[in-house]
Short mmCIF file of C-alpha atoms in Angstrom, two decimals:
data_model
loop_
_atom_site.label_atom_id
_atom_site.label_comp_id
_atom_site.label_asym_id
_atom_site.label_seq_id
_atom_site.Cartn_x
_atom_site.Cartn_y
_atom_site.Cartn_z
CA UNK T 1 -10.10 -5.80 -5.75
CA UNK T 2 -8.95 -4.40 -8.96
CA UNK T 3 -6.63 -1.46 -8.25
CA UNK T 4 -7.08 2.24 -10.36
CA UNK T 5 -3.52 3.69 -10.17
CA UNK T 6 -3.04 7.32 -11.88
CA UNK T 7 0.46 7.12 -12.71
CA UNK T 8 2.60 11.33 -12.79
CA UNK T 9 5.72 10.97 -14.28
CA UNK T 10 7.76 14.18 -12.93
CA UNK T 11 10.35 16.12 -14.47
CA UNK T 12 11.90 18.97 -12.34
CA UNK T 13 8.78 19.40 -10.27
CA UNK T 14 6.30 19.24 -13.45
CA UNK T 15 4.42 16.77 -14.13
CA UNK T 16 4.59 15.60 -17.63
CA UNK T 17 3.46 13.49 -20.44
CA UNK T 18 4.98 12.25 -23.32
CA UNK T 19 4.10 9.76 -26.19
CA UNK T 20 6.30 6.42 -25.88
CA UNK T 21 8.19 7.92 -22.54
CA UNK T 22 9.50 10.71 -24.67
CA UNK T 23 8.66 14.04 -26.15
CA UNK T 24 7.44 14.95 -22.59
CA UNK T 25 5.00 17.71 -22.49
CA UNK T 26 5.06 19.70 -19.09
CA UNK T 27 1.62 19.37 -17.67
CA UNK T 28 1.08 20.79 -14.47
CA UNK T 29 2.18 20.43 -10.48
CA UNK T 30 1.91 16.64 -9.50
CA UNK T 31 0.64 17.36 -6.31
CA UNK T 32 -2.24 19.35 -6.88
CA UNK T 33 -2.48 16.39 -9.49
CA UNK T 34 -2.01 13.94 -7.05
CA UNK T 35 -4.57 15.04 -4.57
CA UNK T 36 -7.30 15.93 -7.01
CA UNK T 37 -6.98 12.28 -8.24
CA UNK T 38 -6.90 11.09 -4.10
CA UNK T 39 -10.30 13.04 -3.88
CA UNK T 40 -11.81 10.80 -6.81
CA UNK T 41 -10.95 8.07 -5.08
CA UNK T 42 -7.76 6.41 -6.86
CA UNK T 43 -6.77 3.23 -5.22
CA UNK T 44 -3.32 4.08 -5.07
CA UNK T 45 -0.59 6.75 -7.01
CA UNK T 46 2.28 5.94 -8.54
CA UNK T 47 5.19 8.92 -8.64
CA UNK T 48 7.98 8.10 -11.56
CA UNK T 49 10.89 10.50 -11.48
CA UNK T 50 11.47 10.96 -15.76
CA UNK T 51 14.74 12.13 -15.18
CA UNK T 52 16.58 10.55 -12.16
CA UNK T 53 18.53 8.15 -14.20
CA UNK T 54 19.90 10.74 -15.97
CA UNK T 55 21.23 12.48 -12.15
CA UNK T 56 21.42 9.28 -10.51
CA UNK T 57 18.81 10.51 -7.65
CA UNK T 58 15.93 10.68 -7.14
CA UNK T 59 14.16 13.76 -6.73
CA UNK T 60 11.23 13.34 -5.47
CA UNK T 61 11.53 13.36 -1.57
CA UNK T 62 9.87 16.88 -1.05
CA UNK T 63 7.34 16.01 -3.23
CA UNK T 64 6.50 12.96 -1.39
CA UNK T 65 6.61 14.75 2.24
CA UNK T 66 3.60 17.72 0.67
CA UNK T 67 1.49 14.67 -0.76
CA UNK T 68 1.71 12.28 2.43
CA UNK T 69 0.01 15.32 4.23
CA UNK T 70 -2.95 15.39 2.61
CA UNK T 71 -3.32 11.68 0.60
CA UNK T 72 -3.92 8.84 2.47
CA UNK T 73 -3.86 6.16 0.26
CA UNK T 74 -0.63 4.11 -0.76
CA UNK T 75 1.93 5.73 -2.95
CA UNK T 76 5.04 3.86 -5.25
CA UNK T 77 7.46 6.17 -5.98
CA UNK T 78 10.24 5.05 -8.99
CA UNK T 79 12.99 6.56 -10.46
CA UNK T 80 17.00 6.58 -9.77
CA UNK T 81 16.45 3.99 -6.82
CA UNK T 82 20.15 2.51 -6.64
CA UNK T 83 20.15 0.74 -3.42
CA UNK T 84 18.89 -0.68 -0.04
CA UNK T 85 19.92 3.29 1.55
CA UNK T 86 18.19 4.98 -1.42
CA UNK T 87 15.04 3.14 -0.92
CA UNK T 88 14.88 3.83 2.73
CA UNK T 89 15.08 7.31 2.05
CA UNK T 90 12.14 7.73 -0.61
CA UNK T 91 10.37 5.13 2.16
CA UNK T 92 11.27 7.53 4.63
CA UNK T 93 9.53 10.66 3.43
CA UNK T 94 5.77 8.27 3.17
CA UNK T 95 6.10 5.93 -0.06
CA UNK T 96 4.66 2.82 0.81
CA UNK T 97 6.48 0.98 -2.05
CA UNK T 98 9.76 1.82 -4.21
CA UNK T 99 9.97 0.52 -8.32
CA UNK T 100 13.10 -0.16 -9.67
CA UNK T 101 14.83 -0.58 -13.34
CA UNK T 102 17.98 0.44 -14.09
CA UNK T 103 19.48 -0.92 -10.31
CA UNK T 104 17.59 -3.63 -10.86
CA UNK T 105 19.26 -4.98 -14.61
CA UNK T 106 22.50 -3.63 -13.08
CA UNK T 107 22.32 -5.85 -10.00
CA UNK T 108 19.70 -8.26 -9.55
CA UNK T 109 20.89 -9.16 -6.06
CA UNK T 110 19.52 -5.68 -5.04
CA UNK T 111 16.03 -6.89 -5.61
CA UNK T 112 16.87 -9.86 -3.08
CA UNK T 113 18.53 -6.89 -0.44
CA UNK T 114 15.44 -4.80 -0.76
CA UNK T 115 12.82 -7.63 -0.18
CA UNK T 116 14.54 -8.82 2.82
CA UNK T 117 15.21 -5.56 4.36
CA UNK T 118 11.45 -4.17 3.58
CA UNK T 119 9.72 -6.70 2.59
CA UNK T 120 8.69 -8.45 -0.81
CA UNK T 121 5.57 -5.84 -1.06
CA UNK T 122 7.92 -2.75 -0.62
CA UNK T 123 9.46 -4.30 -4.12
CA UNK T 124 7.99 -2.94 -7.44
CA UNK T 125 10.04 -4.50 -10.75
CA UNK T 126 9.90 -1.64 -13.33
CA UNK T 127 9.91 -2.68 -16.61
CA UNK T 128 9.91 -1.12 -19.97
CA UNK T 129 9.09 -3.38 -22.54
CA UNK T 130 9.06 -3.16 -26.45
CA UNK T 131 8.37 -5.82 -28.69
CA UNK T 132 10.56 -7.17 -31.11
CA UNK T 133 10.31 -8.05 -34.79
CA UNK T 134 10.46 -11.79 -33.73
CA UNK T 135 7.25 -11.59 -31.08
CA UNK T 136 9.39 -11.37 -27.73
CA UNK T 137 9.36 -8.27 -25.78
CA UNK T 138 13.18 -7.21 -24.75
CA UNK T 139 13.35 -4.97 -21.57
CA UNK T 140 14.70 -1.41 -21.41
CA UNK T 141 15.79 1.08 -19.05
CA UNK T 142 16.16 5.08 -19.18
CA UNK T 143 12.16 5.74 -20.51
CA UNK T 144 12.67 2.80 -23.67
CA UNK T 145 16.06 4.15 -24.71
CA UNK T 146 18.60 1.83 -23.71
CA UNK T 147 18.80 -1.44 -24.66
CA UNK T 148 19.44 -3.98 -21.57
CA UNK T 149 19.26 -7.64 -23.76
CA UNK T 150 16.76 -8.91 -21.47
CA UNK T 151 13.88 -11.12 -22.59
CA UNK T 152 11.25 -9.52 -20.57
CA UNK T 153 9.29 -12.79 -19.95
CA UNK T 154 12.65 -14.63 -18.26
CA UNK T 155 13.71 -11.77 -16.62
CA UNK T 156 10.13 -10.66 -14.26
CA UNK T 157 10.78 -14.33 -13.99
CA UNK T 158 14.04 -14.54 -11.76
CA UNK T 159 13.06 -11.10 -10.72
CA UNK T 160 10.27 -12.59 -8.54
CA UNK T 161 12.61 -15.19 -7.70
CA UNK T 162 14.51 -12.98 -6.50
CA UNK T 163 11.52 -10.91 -4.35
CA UNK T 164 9.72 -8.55 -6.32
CA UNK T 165 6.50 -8.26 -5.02
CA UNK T 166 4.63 -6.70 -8.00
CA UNK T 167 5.64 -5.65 -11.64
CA UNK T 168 5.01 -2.22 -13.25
CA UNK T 169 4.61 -3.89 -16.51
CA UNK T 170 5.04 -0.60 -19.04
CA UNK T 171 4.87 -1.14 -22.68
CA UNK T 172 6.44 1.82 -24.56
CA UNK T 173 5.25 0.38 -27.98
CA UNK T 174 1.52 1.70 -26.51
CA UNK T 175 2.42 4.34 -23.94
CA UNK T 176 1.10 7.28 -24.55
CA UNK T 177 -0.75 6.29 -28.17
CA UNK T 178 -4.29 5.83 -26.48
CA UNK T 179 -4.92 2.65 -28.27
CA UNK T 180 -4.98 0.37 -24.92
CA UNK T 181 -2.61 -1.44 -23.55
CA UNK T 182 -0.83 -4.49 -25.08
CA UNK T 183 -3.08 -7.12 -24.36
CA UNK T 184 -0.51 -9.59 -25.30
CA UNK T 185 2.02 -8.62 -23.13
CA UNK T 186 -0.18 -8.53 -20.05
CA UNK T 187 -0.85 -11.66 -20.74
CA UNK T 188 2.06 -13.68 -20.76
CA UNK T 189 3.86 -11.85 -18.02
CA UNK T 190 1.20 -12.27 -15.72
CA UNK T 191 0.27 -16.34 -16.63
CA UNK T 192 4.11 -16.89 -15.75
CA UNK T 193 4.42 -14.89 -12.85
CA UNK T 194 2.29 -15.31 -9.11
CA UNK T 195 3.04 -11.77 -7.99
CA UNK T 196 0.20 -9.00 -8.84
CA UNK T 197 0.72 -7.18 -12.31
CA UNK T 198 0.31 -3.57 -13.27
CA UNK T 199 -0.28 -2.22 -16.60
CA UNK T 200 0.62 0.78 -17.81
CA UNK T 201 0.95 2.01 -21.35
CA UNK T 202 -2.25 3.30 -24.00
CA UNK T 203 -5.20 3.66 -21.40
CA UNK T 204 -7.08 5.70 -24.13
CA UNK T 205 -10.66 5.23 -22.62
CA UNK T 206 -12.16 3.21 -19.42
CA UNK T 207 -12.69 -0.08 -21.82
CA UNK T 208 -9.22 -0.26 -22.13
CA UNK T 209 -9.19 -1.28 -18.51
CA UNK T 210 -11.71 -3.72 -18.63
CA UNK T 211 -9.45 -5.96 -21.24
CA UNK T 212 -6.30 -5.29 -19.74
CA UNK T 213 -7.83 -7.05 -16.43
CA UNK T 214 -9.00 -9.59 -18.51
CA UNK T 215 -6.29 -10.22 -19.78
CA UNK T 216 -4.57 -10.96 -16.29
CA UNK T 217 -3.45 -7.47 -14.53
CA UNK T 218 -4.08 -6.51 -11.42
CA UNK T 219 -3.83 -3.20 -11.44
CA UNK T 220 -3.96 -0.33 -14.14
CA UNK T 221 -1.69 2.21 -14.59
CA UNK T 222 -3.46 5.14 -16.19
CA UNK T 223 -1.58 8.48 -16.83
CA UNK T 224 -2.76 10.63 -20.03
CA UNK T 225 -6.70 10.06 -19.88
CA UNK T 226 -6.74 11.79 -16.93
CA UNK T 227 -3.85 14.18 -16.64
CA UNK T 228 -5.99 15.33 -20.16
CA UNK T 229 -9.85 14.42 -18.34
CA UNK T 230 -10.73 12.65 -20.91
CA UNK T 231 -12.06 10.61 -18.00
CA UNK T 232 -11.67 10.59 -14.61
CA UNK T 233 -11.50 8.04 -11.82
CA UNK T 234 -15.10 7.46 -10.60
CA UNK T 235 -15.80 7.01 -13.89
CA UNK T 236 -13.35 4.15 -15.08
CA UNK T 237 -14.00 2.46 -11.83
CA UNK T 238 -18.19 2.79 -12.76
CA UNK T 239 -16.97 0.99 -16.35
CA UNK T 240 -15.25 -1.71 -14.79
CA UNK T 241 -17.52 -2.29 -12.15
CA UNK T 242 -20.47 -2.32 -14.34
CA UNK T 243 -18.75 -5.47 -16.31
CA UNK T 244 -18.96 -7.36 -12.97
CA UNK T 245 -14.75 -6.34 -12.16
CA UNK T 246 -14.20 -5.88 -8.49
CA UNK T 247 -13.33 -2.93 -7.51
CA UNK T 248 -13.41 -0.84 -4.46
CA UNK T 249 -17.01 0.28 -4.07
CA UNK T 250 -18.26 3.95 -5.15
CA UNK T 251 -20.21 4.46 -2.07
CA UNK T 252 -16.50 3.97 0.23
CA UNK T 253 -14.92 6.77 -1.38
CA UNK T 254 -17.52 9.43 -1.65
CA UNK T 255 -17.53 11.14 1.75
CA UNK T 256 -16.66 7.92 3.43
CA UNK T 257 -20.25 6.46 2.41
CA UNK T 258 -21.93 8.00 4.17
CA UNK T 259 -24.16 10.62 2.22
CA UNK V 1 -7.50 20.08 21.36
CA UNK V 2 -7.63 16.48 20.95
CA UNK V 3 -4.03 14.64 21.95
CA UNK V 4 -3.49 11.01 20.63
CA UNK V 5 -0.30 9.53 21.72
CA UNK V 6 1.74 7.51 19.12
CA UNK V 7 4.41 4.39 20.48
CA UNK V 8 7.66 4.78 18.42
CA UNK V 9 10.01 1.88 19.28
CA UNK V 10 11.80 2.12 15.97
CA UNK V 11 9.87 -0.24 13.90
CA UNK V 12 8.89 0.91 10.90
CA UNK V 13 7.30 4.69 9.99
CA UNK V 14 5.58 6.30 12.10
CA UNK V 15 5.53 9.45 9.29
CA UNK V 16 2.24 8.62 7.67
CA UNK V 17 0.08 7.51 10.84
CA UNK V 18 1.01 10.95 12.56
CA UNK V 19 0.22 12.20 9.42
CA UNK V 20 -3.20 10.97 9.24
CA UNK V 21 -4.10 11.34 12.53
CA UNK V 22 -3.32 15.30 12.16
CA UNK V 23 -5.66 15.74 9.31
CA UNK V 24 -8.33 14.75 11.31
CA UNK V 25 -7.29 17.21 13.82
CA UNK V 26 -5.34 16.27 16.70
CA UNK V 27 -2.31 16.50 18.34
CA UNK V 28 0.09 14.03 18.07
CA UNK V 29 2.59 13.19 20.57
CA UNK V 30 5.52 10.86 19.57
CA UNK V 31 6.16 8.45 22.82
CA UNK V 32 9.61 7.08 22.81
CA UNK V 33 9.74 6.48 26.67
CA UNK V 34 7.66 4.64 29.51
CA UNK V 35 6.59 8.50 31.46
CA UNK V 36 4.85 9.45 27.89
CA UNK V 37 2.78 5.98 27.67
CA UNK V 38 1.56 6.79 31.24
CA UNK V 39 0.40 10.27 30.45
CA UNK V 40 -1.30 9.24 27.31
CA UNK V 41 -5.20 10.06 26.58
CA UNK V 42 -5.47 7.57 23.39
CA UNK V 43 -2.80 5.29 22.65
CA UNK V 44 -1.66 4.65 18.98
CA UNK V 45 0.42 1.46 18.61
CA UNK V 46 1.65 1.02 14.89
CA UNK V 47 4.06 -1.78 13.45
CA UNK V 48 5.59 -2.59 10.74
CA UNK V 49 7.85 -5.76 10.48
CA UNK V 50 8.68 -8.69 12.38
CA UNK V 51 6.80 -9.74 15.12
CA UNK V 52 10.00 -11.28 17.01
CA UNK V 53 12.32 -8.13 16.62
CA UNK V 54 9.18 -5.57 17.21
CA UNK V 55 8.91 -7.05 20.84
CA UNK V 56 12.73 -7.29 21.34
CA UNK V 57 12.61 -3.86 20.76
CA UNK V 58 10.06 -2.99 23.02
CA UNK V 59 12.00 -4.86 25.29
CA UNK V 60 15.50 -3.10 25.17
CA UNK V 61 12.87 0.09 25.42
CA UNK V 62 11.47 -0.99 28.77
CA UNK V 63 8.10 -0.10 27.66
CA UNK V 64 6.04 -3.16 27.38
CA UNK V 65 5.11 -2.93 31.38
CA UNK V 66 4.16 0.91 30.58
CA UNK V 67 2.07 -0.33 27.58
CA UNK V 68 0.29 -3.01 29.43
CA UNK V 69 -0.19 -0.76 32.44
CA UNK V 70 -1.63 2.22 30.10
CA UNK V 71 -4.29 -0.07 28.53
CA UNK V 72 -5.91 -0.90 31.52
CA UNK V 73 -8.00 1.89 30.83
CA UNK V 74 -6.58 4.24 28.25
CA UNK V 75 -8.33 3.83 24.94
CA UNK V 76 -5.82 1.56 22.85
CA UNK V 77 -5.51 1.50 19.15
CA UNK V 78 -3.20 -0.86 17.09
CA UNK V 79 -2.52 -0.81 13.79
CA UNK V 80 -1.14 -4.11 11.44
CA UNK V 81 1.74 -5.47 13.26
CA UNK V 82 0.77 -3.49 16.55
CA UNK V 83 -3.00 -5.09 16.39
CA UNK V 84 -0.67 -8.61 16.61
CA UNK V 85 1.48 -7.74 18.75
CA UNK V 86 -1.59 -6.87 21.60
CA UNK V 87 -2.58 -10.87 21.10
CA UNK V 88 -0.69 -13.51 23.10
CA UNK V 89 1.79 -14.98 20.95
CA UNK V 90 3.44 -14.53 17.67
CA UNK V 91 4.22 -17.75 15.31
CA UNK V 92 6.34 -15.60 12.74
CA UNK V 93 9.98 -17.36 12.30
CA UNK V 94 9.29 -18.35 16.25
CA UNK V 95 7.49 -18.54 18.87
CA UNK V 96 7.49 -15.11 20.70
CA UNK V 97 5.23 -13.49 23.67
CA UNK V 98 3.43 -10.80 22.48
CA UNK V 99 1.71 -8.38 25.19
CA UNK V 100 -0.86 -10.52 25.91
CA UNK V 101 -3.99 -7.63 26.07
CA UNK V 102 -6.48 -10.18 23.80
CA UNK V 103 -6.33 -14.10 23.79
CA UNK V 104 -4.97 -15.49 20.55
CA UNK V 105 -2.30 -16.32 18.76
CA UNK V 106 -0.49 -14.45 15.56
CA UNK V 107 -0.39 -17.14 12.41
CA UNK V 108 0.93 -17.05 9.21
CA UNK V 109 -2.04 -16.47 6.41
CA UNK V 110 -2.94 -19.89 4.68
CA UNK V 111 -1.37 -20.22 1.26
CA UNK V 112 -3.92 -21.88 -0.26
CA UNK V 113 -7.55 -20.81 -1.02
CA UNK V 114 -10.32 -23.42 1.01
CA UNK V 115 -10.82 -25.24 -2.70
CA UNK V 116 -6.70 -26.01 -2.54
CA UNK V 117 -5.51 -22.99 -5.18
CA UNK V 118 -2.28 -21.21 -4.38
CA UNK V 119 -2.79 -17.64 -3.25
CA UNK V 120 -0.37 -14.54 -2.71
CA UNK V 121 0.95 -13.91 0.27
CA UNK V 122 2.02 -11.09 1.44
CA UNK V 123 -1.55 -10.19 1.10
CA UNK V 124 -1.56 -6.82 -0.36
CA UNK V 125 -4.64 -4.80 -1.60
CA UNK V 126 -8.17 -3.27 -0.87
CA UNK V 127 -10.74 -5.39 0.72
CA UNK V 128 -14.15 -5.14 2.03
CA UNK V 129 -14.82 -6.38 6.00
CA UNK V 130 -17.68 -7.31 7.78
CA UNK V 131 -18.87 -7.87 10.64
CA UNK V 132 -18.52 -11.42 11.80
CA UNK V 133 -19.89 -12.47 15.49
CA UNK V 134 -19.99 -8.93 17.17
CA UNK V 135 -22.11 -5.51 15.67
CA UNK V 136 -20.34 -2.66 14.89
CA UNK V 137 -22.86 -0.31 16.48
CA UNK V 138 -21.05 1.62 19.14
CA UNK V 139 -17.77 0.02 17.98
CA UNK V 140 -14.63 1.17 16.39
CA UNK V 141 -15.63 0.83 13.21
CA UNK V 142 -19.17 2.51 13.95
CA UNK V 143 -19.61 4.64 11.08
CA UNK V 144 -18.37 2.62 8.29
CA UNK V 145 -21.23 1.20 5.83
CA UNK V 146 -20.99 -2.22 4.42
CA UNK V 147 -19.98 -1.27 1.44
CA UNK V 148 -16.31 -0.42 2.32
CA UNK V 149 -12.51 -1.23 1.39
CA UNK V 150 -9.69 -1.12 3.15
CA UNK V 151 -6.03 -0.90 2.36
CA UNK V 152 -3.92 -4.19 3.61
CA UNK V 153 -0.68 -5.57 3.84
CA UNK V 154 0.71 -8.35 5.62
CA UNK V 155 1.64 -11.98 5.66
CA UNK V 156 0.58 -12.86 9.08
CA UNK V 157 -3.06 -12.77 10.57
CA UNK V 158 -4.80 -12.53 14.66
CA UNK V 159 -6.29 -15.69 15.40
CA UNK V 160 -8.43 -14.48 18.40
CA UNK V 161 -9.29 -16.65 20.94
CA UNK V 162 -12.63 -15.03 21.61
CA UNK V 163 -15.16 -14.46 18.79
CA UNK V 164 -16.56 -11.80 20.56
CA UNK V 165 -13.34 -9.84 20.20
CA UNK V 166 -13.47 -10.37 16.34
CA UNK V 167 -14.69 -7.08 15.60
CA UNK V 168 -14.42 -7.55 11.60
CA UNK V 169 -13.38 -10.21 8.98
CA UNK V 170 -12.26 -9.94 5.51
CA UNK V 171 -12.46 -12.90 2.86
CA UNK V 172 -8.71 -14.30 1.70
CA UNK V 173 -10.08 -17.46 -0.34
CA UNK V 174 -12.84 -18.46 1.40
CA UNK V 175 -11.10 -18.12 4.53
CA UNK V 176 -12.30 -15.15 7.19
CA UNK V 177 -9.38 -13.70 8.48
CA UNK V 178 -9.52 -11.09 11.25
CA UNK V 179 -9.48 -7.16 10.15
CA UNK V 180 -10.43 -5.72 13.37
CA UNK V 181 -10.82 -6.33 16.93
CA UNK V 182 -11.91 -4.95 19.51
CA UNK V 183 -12.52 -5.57 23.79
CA UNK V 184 -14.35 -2.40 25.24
CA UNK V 185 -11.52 -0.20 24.83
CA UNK V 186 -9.04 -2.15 23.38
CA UNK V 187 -8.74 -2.32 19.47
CA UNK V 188 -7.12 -3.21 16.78
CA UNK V 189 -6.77 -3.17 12.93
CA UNK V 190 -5.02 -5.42 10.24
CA UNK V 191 -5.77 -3.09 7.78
CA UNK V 192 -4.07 0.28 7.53
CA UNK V 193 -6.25 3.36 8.17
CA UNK V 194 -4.22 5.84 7.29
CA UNK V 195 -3.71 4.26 4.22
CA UNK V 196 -7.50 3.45 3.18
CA UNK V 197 -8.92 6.85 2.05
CA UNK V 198 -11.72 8.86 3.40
CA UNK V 199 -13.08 5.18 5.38
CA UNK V 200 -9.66 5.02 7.45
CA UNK V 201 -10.07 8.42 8.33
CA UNK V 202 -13.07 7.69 9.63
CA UNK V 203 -11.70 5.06 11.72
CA UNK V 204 -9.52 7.57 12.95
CA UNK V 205 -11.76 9.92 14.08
CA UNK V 206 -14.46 7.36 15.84
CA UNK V 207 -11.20 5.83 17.79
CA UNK V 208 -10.95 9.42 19.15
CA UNK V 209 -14.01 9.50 20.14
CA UNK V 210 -14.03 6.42 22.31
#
């Protein structure tokens, strides 16, 4: 099934939005974010710490200890994830799954550390993605401002090589501009790559969903079209579904089917 | 007040399964020695891991005799890796005993789909079960409609000896792999219910009330 992932990007215990990864605009408290979008039935959540590269942490371990209380579906947390010890600890407090970036370019042998000592599903490659003048996309780190030289095709290549077990595929070109994702992109990283895709980046209504699936991803990241309810869960998954898209079923979520 | 009793051996989180289990409203007591299985009203048996060093530590715990003993007639739930573990044998990296409560043997999923294309393993996702050769009336999974999903992840699968103990299947590629079992008062899941929303809480709260 086709997974629905609200993604909160956090900054100092707000949850924010910005347009491209910057310019963030303080939003609200994720967790009251995160359960509201639990109760419509989200497939998973996906916690991004905006700031952690900038400590070198991540931040978000109380944050993850409220939520895991009261939201029982999975939860990938990302953000300032340096190593094997770091993960464990984010794992520790109820994430199901860690992303990485930064540790990642740095070291890809951490990628191969992490998947043996969790497993490959525990392993989410972050990547942020802009596209060139020449048609390639070149892969960043610290939210699209610094430059890492990697071609983003070769490098969620060796990084599922190496064990990643899914890639937050984030185009900054789109994020945050409401014009859907880039298609393109999607596209070719998930036709080279076995390992399920998710795409984040210019969800600016449900439809955008339906073509980013089409065009290959597994999963879709939304953030802005709901942290703004411009829609909400039930209904992007009632848009997908009715083009024929699996997805979990309506009548699961509500009240555990049974009204 | 409800008291469910949860088997920590040290593998893998026990954090979110407690978790879950106290939303629905019960107490949860963490077992880390043989006296605590004994005493137990329902047993909880999570896993996460490798089937191998799961039992070794079990093992260097002393408590697989306690376990075995308890599920005689204490209602007996296990989760992913703990569901395997109550089969026979495990096949991951070798051939390892497991605790023997239902006939069968722990594979590794197929890698191919029955028409020959490759598929993904670790399988990782939502996925809807049914029931394959035994009702669910009265069962574990009781009060869960047919339209359902179910959060899973894993790269190994319970090949059950017994249909009858194949409480529910799921669909990897035109293959029906086991989701749930269950004996009278011995069950198991593949899937994770405290990771599955509202419909693994639900599974939750019927295993309570068995």
């Amino acid at each position: 099934m086709i997974r629905l992932i609200p993604r909160l990007d956090i900054k100092s215990s707000h949850l924010i939005k910005g347009v491209k990864l910057e310019g963030l605009r303080k939003i609200g408290a994720p967790s009251e974010y995160a359960r509201k979008y639990y109760q419509q039935g989200a497939d998973e959540l996906l916690y991004m710490d905006a700031v952690a590269s900038l400590y070198g942490r991540n931040s978000l371990t109380d944050l993850i200890k409220e939520t895991v209380k009261s939201v029982f579906i999975p939860i990938t947390v990302g953000g300032g994830i340096r190593s094997v010890d770091d993960a464990r600890a984010i794992l520790r407090c109820g994430a199901d799954k860690v992303a990485i970036n930064t540790a990642a370019v740095q070291r890809p042998e951490l990628i191969g550390e992490m998947a043996h000592t969790f497993g490959e599903q525990c392993v989410v490659l972050s990547i942020e993605a802009i596209r060139q003048a020449d048609g390639r996309w070149l892969a960043f780190t610290d939210n699209g401002r610094e430059h890492t030289g990697l071609d983003v095709v070769e490098w969620v290549k060796e990084a599922v090589n190496r064990g990643a077990g899914e890639i937050l595929l984030t185009s900054v070109d789109q994020e945050g501009g409401r014009k859907g994702y880039d298609l393109e992109l999607v596209q070719v990283v998930s036709s080279v790559v076995s390992v399920p895709v998710i795409a984040s980046g210019g969800m600016g209504q449900a439809k955008d969903g339906i073509a980013a699936v089409k065009s290959g991803a597994s999963a879709v990241a939304m953030a802005d079209i709901l942290h703004y309810e411009r829609d909400t869960v039930p209904g992007i998954r009632q848009v997908l579904a009715e083009e024929g898209i699996p997805v979990r079923p309506q009548a699961s979520i509500q009240q555990g089917g049974t009204e | 007040m409800k008291r469910v009793t949860l088997i920590d051996y040290g593998a893998g989180n026990l954090l979110n399964v407690q978790r879950a289990f106290e939303h629905v409203g019960v107490r949860v007591e963490i077992a880390t020695e043989a006296k605590q299985i004994e005493q137990a009203e329902h047993l909880v048996f999570p896993g996460v891991g490798a089937f191998p060093e799961a039992m070794r530590r079990l093992q260097q715990k002393n408590l697989i005799g306690a376990i075995q003993q308890a599920a005689v007639d204490t209602p007996f739930l296990g989760i992913c890796l703990g569901m395997q573990m109550m089969l026979d044998q495990g096949e991951e990296f070798e051939s390892t005993p497991g605790l023997g409560l239902i006939a069968g043997q722990v594979k590794a999923l197929p890698t191919r789909t029955l028409d020959g294309k490759p598929m993904k393993v670790p399988h990782m996702g939502w996925e809807l079960i049914r029931s394959n050769h035994q009702a669910w009336s009265s069962s574990l999974l009781n009060d869960i409609p047919p339209q359902n999903a179910f959060y899973f992840v894993h790269s190994y699968y319970a090949d059950v000896q017994n249909v009858t103990d194949q409480l529910a299947v799921f669909d990897f590629g035109g293959h029906s792999i086991t989701a749930a079992i269950q004996r009278e008062h011995l069950m198991g899941c593949q899937f994770h219910p405290e990771k599955s929303g509202l419909m693994g809480l639900k599974v939750i709260e019927r295993f309570l009330d068995i």
